[in-house]
XYZ file of C-alpha atoms in Angstrom:
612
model
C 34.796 37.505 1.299
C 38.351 36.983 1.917
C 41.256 35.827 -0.302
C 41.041 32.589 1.764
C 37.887 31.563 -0.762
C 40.599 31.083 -3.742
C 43.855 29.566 -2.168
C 42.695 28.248 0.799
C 38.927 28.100 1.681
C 37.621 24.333 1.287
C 34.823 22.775 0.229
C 33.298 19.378 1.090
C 30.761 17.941 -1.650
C 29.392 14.584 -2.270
C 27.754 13.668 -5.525
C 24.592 12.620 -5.395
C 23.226 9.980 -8.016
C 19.815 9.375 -9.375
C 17.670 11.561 -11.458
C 15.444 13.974 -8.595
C 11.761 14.557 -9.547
C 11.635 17.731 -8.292
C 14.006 20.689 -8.281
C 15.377 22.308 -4.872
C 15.693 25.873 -6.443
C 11.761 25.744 -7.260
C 10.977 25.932 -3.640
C 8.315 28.080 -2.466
C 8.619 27.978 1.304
C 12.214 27.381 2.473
C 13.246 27.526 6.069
C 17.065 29.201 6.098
C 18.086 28.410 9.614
C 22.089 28.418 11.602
C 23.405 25.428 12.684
C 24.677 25.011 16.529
C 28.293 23.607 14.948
C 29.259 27.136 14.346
C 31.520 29.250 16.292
C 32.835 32.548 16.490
C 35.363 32.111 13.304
C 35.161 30.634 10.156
C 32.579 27.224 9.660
C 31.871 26.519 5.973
C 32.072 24.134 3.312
C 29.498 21.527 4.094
C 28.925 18.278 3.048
C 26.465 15.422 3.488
C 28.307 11.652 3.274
C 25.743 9.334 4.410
C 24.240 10.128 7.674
C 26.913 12.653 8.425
C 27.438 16.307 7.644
C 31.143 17.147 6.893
C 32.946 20.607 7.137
C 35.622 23.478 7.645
C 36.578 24.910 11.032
C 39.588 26.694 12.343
C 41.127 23.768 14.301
C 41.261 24.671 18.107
C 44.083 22.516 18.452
C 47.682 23.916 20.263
C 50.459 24.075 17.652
C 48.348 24.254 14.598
C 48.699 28.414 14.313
C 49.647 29.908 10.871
C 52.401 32.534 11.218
C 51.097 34.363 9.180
C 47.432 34.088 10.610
C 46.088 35.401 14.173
C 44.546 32.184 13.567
C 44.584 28.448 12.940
C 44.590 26.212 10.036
C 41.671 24.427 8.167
C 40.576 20.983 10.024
C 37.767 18.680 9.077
C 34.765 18.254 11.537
C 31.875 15.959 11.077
C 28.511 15.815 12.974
C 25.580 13.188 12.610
C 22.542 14.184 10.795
C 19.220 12.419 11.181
C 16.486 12.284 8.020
C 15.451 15.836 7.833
C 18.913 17.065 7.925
C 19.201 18.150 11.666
C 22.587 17.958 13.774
C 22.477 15.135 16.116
C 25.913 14.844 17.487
C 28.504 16.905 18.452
C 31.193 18.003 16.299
C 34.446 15.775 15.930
C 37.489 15.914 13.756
C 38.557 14.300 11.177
C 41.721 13.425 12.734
C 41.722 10.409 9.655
C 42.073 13.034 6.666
C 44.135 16.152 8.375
C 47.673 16.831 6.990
C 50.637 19.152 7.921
C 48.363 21.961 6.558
C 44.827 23.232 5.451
C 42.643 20.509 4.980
C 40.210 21.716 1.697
C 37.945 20.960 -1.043
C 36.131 17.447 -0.512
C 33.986 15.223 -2.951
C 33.319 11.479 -2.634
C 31.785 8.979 -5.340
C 29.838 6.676 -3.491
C 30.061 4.071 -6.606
C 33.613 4.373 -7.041
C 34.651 4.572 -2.917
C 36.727 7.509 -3.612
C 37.541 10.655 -2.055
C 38.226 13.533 -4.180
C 40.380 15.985 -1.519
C 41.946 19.138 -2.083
C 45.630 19.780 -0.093
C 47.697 22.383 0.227
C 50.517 20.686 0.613
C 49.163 18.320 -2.526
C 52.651 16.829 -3.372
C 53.324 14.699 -0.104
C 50.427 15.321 2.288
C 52.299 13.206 4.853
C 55.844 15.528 4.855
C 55.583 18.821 7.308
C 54.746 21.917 5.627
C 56.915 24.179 8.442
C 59.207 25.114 5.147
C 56.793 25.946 3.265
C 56.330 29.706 2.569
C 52.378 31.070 2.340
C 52.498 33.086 -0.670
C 54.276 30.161 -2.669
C 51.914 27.250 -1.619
C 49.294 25.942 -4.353
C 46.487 23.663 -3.879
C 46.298 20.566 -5.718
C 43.239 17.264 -5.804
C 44.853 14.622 -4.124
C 42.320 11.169 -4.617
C 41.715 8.879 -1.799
C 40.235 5.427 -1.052
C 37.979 3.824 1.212
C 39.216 1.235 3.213
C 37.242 -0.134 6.273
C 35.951 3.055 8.196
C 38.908 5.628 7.024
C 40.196 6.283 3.243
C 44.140 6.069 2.141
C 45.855 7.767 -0.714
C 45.352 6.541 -3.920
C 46.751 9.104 -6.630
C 46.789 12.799 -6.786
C 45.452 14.171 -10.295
C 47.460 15.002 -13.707
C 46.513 18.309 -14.118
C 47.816 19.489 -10.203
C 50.570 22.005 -11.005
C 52.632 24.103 -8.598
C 52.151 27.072 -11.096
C 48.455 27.110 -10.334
C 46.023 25.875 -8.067
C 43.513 23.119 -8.586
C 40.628 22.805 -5.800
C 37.215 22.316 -5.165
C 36.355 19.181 -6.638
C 33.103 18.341 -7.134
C 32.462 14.515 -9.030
C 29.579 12.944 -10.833
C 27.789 9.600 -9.322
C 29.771 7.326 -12.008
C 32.929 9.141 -10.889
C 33.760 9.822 -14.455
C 33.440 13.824 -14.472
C 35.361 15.780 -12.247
C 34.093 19.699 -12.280
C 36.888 22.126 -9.868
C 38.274 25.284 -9.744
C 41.556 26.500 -11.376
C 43.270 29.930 -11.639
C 44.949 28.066 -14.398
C 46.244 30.921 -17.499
C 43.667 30.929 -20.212
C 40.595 31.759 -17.919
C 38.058 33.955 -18.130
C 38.637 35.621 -15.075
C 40.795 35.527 -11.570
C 39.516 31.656 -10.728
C 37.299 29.481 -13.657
C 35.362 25.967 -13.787
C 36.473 23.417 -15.484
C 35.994 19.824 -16.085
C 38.030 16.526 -16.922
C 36.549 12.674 -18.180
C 37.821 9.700 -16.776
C 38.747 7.074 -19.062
C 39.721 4.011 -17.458
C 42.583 5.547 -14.995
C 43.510 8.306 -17.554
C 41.815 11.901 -17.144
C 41.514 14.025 -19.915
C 42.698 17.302 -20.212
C 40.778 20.256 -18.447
C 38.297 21.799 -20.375
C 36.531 25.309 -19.584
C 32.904 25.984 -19.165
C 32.414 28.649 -20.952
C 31.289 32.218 -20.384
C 27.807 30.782 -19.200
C 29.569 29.652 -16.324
C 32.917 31.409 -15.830
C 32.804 35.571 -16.090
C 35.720 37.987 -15.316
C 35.650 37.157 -11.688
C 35.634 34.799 -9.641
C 33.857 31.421 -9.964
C 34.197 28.464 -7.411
C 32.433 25.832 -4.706
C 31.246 23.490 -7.535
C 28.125 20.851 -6.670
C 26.855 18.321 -8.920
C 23.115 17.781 -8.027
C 21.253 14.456 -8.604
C 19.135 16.512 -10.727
C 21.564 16.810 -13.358
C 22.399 20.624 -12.727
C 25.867 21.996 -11.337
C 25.212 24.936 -8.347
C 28.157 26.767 -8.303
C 29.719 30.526 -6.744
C 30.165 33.672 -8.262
C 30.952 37.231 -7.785
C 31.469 38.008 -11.873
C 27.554 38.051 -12.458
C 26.044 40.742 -10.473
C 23.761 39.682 -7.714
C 22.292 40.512 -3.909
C 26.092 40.484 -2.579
C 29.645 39.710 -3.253
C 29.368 36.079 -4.280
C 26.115 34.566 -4.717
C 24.999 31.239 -5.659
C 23.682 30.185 -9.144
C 22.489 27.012 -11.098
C 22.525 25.827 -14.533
C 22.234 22.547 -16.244
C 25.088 19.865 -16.364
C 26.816 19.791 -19.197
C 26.513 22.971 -20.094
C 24.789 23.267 -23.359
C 24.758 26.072 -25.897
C 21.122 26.539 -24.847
C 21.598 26.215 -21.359
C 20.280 29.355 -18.837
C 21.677 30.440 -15.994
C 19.481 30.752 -13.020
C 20.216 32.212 -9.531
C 18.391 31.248 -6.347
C 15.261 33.078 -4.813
C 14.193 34.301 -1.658
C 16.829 34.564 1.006
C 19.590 32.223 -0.160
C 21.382 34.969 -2.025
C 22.057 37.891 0.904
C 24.427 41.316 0.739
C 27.332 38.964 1.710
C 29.168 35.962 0.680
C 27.013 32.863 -0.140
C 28.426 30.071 -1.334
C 29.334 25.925 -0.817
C 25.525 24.792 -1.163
C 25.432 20.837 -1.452
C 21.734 19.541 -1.180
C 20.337 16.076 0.125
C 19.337 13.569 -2.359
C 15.691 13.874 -0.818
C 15.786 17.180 -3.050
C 14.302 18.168 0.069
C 17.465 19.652 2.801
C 20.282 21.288 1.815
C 23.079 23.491 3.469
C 25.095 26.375 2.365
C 28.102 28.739 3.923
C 27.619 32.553 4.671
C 29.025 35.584 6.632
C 25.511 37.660 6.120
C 24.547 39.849 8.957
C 23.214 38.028 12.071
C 25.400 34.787 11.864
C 27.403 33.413 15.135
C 31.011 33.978 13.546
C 32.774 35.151 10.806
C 31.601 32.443 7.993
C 28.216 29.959 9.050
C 26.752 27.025 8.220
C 23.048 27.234 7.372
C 20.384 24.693 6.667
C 18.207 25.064 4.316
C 15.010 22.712 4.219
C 11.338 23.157 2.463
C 8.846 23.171 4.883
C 6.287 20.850 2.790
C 8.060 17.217 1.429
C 6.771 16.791 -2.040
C 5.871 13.246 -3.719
C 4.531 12.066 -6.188
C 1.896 9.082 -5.739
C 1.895 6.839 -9.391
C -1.090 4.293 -9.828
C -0.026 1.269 -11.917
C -2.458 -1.748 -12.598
C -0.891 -4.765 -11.108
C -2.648 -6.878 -14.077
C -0.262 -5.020 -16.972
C 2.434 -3.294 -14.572
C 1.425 -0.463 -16.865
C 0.431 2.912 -15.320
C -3.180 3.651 -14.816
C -4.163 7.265 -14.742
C -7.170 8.668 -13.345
C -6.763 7.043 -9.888
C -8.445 8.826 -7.454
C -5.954 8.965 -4.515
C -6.238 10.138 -0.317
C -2.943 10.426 1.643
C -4.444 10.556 5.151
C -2.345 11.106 8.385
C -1.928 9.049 11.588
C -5.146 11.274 12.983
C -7.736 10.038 10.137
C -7.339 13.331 8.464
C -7.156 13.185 4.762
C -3.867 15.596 3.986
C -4.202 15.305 0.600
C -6.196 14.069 -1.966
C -6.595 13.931 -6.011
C -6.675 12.059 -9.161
C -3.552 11.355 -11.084
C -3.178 12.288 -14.450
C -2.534 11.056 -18.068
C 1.164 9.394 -17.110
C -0.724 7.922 -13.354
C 0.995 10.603 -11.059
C -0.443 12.769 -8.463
C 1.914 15.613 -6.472
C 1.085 15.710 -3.078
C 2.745 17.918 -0.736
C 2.871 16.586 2.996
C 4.376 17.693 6.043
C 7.725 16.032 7.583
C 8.068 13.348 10.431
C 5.052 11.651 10.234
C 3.435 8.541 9.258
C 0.683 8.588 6.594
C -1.111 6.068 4.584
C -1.838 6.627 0.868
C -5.297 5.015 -0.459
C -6.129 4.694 -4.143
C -8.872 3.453 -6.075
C -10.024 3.352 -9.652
C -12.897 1.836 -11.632
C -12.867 -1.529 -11.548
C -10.073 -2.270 -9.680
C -9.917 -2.867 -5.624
C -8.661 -0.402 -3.325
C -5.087 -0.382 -2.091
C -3.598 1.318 0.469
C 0.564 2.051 1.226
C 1.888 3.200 4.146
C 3.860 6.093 3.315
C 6.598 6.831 6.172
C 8.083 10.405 6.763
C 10.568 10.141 9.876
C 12.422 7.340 7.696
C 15.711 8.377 5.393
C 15.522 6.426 2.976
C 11.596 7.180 2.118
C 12.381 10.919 2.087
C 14.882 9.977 -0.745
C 12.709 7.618 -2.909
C 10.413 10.902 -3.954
C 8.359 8.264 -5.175
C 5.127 6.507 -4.111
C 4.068 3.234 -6.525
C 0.619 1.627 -5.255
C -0.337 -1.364 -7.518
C -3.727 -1.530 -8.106
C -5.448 -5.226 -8.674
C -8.562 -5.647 -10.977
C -11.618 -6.502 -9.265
C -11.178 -9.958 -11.083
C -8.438 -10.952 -13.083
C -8.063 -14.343 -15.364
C -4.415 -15.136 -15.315
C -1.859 -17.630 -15.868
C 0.607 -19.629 -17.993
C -0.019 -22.190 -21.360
C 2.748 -24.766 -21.322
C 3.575 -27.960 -22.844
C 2.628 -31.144 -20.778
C 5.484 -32.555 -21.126
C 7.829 -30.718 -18.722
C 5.729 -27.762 -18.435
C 7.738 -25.920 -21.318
C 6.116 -22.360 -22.483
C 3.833 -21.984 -25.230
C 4.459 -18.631 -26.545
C 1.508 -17.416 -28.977
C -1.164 -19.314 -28.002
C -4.310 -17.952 -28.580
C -7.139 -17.818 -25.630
C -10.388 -16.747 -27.202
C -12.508 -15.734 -24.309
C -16.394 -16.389 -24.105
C -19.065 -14.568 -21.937
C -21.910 -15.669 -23.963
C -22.269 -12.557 -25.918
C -18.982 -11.626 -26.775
C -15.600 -13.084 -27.805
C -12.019 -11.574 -27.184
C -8.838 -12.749 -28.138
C -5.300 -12.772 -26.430
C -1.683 -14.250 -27.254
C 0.256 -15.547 -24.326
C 3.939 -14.056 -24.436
C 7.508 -15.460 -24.325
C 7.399 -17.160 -21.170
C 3.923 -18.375 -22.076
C 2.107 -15.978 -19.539
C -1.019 -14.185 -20.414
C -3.498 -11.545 -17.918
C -6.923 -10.440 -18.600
C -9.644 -8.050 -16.708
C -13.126 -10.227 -16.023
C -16.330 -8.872 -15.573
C -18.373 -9.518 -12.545
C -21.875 -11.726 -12.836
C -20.674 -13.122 -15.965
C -19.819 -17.354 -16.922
C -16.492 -17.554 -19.265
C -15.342 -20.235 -21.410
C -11.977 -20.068 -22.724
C -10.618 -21.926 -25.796
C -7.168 -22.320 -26.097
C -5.449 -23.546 -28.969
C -1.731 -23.324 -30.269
C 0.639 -24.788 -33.390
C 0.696 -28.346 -33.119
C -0.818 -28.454 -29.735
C -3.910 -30.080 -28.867
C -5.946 -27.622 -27.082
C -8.336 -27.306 -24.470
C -11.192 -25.182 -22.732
C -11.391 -23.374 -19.282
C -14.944 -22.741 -17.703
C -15.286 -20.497 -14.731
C -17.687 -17.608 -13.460
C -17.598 -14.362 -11.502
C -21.379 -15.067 -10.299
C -21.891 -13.060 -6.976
C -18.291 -12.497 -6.192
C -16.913 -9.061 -5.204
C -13.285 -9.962 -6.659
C -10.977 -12.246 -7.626
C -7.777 -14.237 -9.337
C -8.463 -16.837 -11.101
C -4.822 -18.541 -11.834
C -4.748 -21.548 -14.371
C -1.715 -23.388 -15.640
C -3.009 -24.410 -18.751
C -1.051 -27.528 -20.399
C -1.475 -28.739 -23.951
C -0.994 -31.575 -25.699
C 2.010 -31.872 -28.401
C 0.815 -33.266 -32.144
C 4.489 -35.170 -32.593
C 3.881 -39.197 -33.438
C 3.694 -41.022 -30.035
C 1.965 -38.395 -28.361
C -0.599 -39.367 -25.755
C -3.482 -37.083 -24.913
C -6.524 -37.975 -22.524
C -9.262 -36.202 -23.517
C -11.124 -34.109 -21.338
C -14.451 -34.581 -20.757
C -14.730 -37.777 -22.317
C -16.376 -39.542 -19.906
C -19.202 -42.340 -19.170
C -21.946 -43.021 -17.508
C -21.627 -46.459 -15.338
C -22.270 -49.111 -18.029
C -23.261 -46.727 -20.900
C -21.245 -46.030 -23.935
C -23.275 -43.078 -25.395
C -21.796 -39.305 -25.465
C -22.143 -36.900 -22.958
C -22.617 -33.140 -24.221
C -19.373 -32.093 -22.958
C -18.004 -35.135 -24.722
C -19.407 -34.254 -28.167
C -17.326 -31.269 -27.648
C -14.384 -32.437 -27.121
C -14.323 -34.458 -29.958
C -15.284 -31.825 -31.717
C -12.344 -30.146 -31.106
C -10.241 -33.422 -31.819
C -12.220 -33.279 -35.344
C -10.716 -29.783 -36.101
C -7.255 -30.929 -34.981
C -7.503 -33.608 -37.570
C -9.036 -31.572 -40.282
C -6.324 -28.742 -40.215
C -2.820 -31.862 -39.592
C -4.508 -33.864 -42.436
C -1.503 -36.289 -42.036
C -2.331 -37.413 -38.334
C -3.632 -40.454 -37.433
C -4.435 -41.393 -34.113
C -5.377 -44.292 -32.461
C -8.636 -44.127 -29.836
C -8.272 -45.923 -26.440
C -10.910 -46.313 -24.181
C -11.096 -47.399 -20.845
C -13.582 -48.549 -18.099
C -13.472 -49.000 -14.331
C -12.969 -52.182 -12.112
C -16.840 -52.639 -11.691
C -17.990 -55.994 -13.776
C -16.439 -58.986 -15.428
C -13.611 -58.525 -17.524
C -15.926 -60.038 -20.785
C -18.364 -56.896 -20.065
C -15.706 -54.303 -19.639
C -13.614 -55.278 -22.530
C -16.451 -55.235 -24.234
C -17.947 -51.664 -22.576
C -14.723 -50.587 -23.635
C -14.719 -51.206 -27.289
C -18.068 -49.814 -28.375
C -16.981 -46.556 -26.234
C -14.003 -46.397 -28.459
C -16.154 -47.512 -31.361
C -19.244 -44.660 -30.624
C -16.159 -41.617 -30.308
C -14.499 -43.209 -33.634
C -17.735 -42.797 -35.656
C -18.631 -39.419 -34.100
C -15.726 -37.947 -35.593
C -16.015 -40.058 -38.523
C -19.119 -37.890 -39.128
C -17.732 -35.051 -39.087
C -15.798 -35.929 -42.074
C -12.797 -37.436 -41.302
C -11.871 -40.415 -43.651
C -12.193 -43.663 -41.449
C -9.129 -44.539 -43.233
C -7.221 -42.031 -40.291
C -8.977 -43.461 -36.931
C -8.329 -46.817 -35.180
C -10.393 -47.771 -31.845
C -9.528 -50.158 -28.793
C -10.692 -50.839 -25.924
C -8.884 -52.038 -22.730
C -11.740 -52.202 -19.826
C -10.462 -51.889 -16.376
C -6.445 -53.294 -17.382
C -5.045 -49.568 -17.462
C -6.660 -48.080 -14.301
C -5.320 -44.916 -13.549
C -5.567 -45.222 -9.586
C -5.762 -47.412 -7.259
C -9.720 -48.578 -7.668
C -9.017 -52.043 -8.703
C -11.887 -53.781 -6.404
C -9.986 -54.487 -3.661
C -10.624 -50.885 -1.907
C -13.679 -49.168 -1.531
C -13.507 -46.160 -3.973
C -15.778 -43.036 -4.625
C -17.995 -42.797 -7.743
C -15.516 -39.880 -8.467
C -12.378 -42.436 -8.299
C -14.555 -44.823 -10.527
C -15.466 -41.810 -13.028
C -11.516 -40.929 -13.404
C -11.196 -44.895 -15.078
C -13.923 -44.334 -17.153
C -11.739 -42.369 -20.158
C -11.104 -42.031 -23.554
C -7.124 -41.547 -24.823
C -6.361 -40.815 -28.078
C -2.595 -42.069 -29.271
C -0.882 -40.060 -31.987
C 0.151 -43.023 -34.255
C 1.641 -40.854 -37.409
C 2.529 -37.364 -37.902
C 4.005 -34.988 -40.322
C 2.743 -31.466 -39.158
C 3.732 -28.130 -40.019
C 4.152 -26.253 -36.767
C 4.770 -22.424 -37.072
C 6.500 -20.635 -34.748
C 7.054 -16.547 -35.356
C 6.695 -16.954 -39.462
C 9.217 -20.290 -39.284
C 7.912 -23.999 -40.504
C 9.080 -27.032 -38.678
C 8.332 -30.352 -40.391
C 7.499 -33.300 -38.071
């Protein structure tokens, strides 16, 4: 490698954020292939921005010769990349970001909308560098940006001196660390890594990495990968070649190891500039091995077999659910992979590129789902992830809330019946509350909460092969002046005696008034339109009278109940004689309404007591 590599070899780099669930450098099979955007001199420094690939090439443009060079200066070129990293386009110049000299050193926060660029000519980019003299020019990180489709000049960085060079920036997704290169006095060696924090707009002062990074030679071509490790150049560490390339975690940490890559990616020559995709699954990289078109190449570097992992999560709890037995099949029926996830609900599956594939999972008791699981898309290369939601093959769901503009109950208590057995749950915050049902099975659900009248919830899973059953349950308040119609307290035409559901439902109004032993209510009871207004007044009364003494016998002081009755003057629809109604519509008159006529109850809410 040349002496271009320290003052004037550039490097494009885009930081990439998110945490990657797999690691690039643990690739088994790697393809390492040349890129047709290379010529016969020097192509290096790539970068992926988006869809596009950015990099270095001696410009072919007329009047852009060095004098001191049989060749031409440093321009900017940019080609169009489609999901698995291959060239699309033809190469064009970044005639947007070119200066009076070499062009350099490139990294862009996509959070921020900067552009981190290293220039030669780093004090005025814009001025004409034909006075400048070679051996006295120093490179400096000049920051653009974006604006519309181009980027402007927004500051150049504190630390730029034209005692030393300052180059290769490489910056983190927040755009608060900035890693580079320096030949700055102090080192370790001829050229160092350092980094700076961003505080607001000030940047602190440079700090060295450290001999796990920086040796005696030469270290440089920073990347910051969205796996939290920095991939950087060296020649000061032994290797295959001259410089080779070599990871380590970011920051560097006392017990932090350096590794260096595998396989082919290290050769006799000069590798270096490596950036990789935020798929974790394409990268690129710069080299003048043996065998390449021109004097420095661009190579690609991709893993033959795209790696995911499938999670299982129940879509009852949104918590994961391991043991899911899982089949990715392919657009052909053929089941490409296939497995159980494990103890945190993951399964790796390793699938081949540019197709379509549909993940299936299943698990006891809950329904099969199935995900389509596209591979010729971007951005489903980059998730890494696939989340199928698995639904319980029945599920008893809803919300408690107060009837009186639906407000949330929080810790009300459902105790769940199947005839045998009896489980308990507390709705949350908002009131909400999920539970897993058997099949074949009759429930009856009593729900009940502080200075609430409560209620009960019969359904069955009898010969069904799934289901949701969603409820919003409302209750009652206890406060004086409340007005609750009971459930279930209905008549037969003309009768006033108690149904069995009735019975309990007074039952429960009993309890209510044995644990608030300062309420008093007030029974109502109503009849439909049917008969004269003597009989229905009349109906009405001993309906109210036979629920008062019910619950007077289940000792409740007399003392605490009053009873009226109303017949058909409160009708709750429109079943006043003068339409022909259903024995339903008549059946919805025929009620009982109990009045909350004094209260002074203790309501507790999360260890607190309210007094009424």
């Amino acid at each position: 490698m040349k002496t271009k590599f320290l003052l004037l070899a550039t490097f494009i780099l885009i930081t990439l954020g998110g945490m990657a669930q797999k690691r690039f450098f643990d690739a088994v099979n790697m393809t390492i292939d040349t890129l047709n955007i290379n010529t016969e001199f020097s192509d290096f420094g790539p970068a992926i921005i988006e869809d596009e690939l950015f990099f270095l090439s001696f410009s072919e443009k007329d009047g852009r010769k060095s004098d001191n060079q049989n060749k031409v200066f440093y321009d900017l070129y940019t080609v169009g990349l489609n999901a698995f990293g291959e060239v699309m386009t033809e190469r064009k110049r970044m005639s947007t970001l070119v200066s009076k000299y070499h062009e350099g050193p490139m990294a862009y926060c996509e959070s921020t909308g900067e552009l981190f660029l290293t220039q030669s000519n780093w004090q005025d980019p814009q001025e004409e560098n034909i006075v400048f003299v070679k051996k006295s020019i120093r490179l400096g990180i000049v920051i653009y940006e974006k604006s519309g489709d181009s980027f402007r000049m927004k500051d150049r960085l504190p630390f730029n001196s034209s005692e030393y060079s300052v180059a290769h920036p490489a910056i983190s997704s927040t755009g608060d660390t900035l890693v580079f290169v320096s030949d700055m006095p102090g080192g370790s060696g001829q050229t160092d890594l350092y980094y700076s924090v961003r505080n607001g707009d000030e940047w602190s002062d440079p700090v060295n990495l450290g001999p796990k990074v920086n040796s005696a030679g030469e270290e440089m071509f920073p990347f910051l990968n969205a796996d939290g490790s920095l991939v950087f150049s060296s020649n000061g560490f032994g290797g295959a070649g001259n410089l080779d390339l070599f990871y380590i975690e970011f920051p560097v940490l006392a017990s932090s190891d350096r590794g260096t890559f595998t396989g082919d990616i290290n050769s006799e020559g000069d590798d270096f500039g490596m950036v990789i995709h935020p798929n974790q699954q394409v990268g690129y990289m710069a080299s003048n091995r043996s065998g390449g078109q021109g004097d420095d190449d661009v190579y690609l570097l991709r893993i033959d077999d795209f790696v995911f992992d499938v999670i299982t999560y129940s879509n009852l709890t949104e918590e994961i659910l391991p043991g899911a037995s899982v089949n990715v099949i392919d657009e052909d029926g053929t089941v490409a992979a296939s497995g159980k996830t494990d103890d945190e609900g993951k399964l790796e599956v390793k699938l081949e590129g540019n197709k379509k594939y549909t993940v299936v999972a299943t698990a006891e008791e809950y329904m099969e789902k199935a995900v389509d699981l596209d591979l010729t898309k971007k951005e489903t290369l980059t998730d890494k992830e696939v989340e199928v939601y698995l639904d319980p093959e029945f599920v008893f769901k809803g919300q408690v809330v107060d009837i009186m503009g639906n407000i949330p109950i929080p810790d009300a208590l459902l105790a769940i019946s199947d005839g045998t057995t009896i489980d308990s749950i507390y709705t949350d915050e908002q009131g909400t509350f999920t539970y897993n049902l058997e099949t074949d099975k009759r429930y009856r659900v009593d729900v009940s909460a502080y200075n609430f009248f409560g209620t009960e919830v019969e359904f069955n899973t009898m010969g069904m092969d799934q289901g949701v059953f969603d409820y919003l349950i409302q209750l009652y308040s206890l406060d004086a002046g409340s007005r609750i119609q009971l459930k279930n307290i209905y008549y037969d035409f003309g009768e006033w005696a108690l149904r069995p559901e009735a019975k309990r439902e007074l039952d429960r109004l009993a309890k209510v008034l044995e644990d608030y032993p300062d309420i008093q209510i007030i029974l109502e009871s109503h009849t439909d339109s049917r008969g004269t207004h003597e009989f229905n007044m009349g109906l009405s009364e001993k309906r109210s009278e036979t629920a008062g003494n019910y619950i007077i016998s289940k000792g409740i002081d007399a003392a605490r109940i009053e009873w009226v009755g109303f017949g058909e003057t409160q009708l709750v629809n429109e079943c006043d004689g003068s339409i022909e109604c259903t024995e339903e519509q008549h059946y919805e008159n025929r009620r009982t309404v109990v009045e909350i006529r004094k209260s002074k109850v203790t309501r507790r809410a999360k260890g607190n007591i309210f007094y009424f």
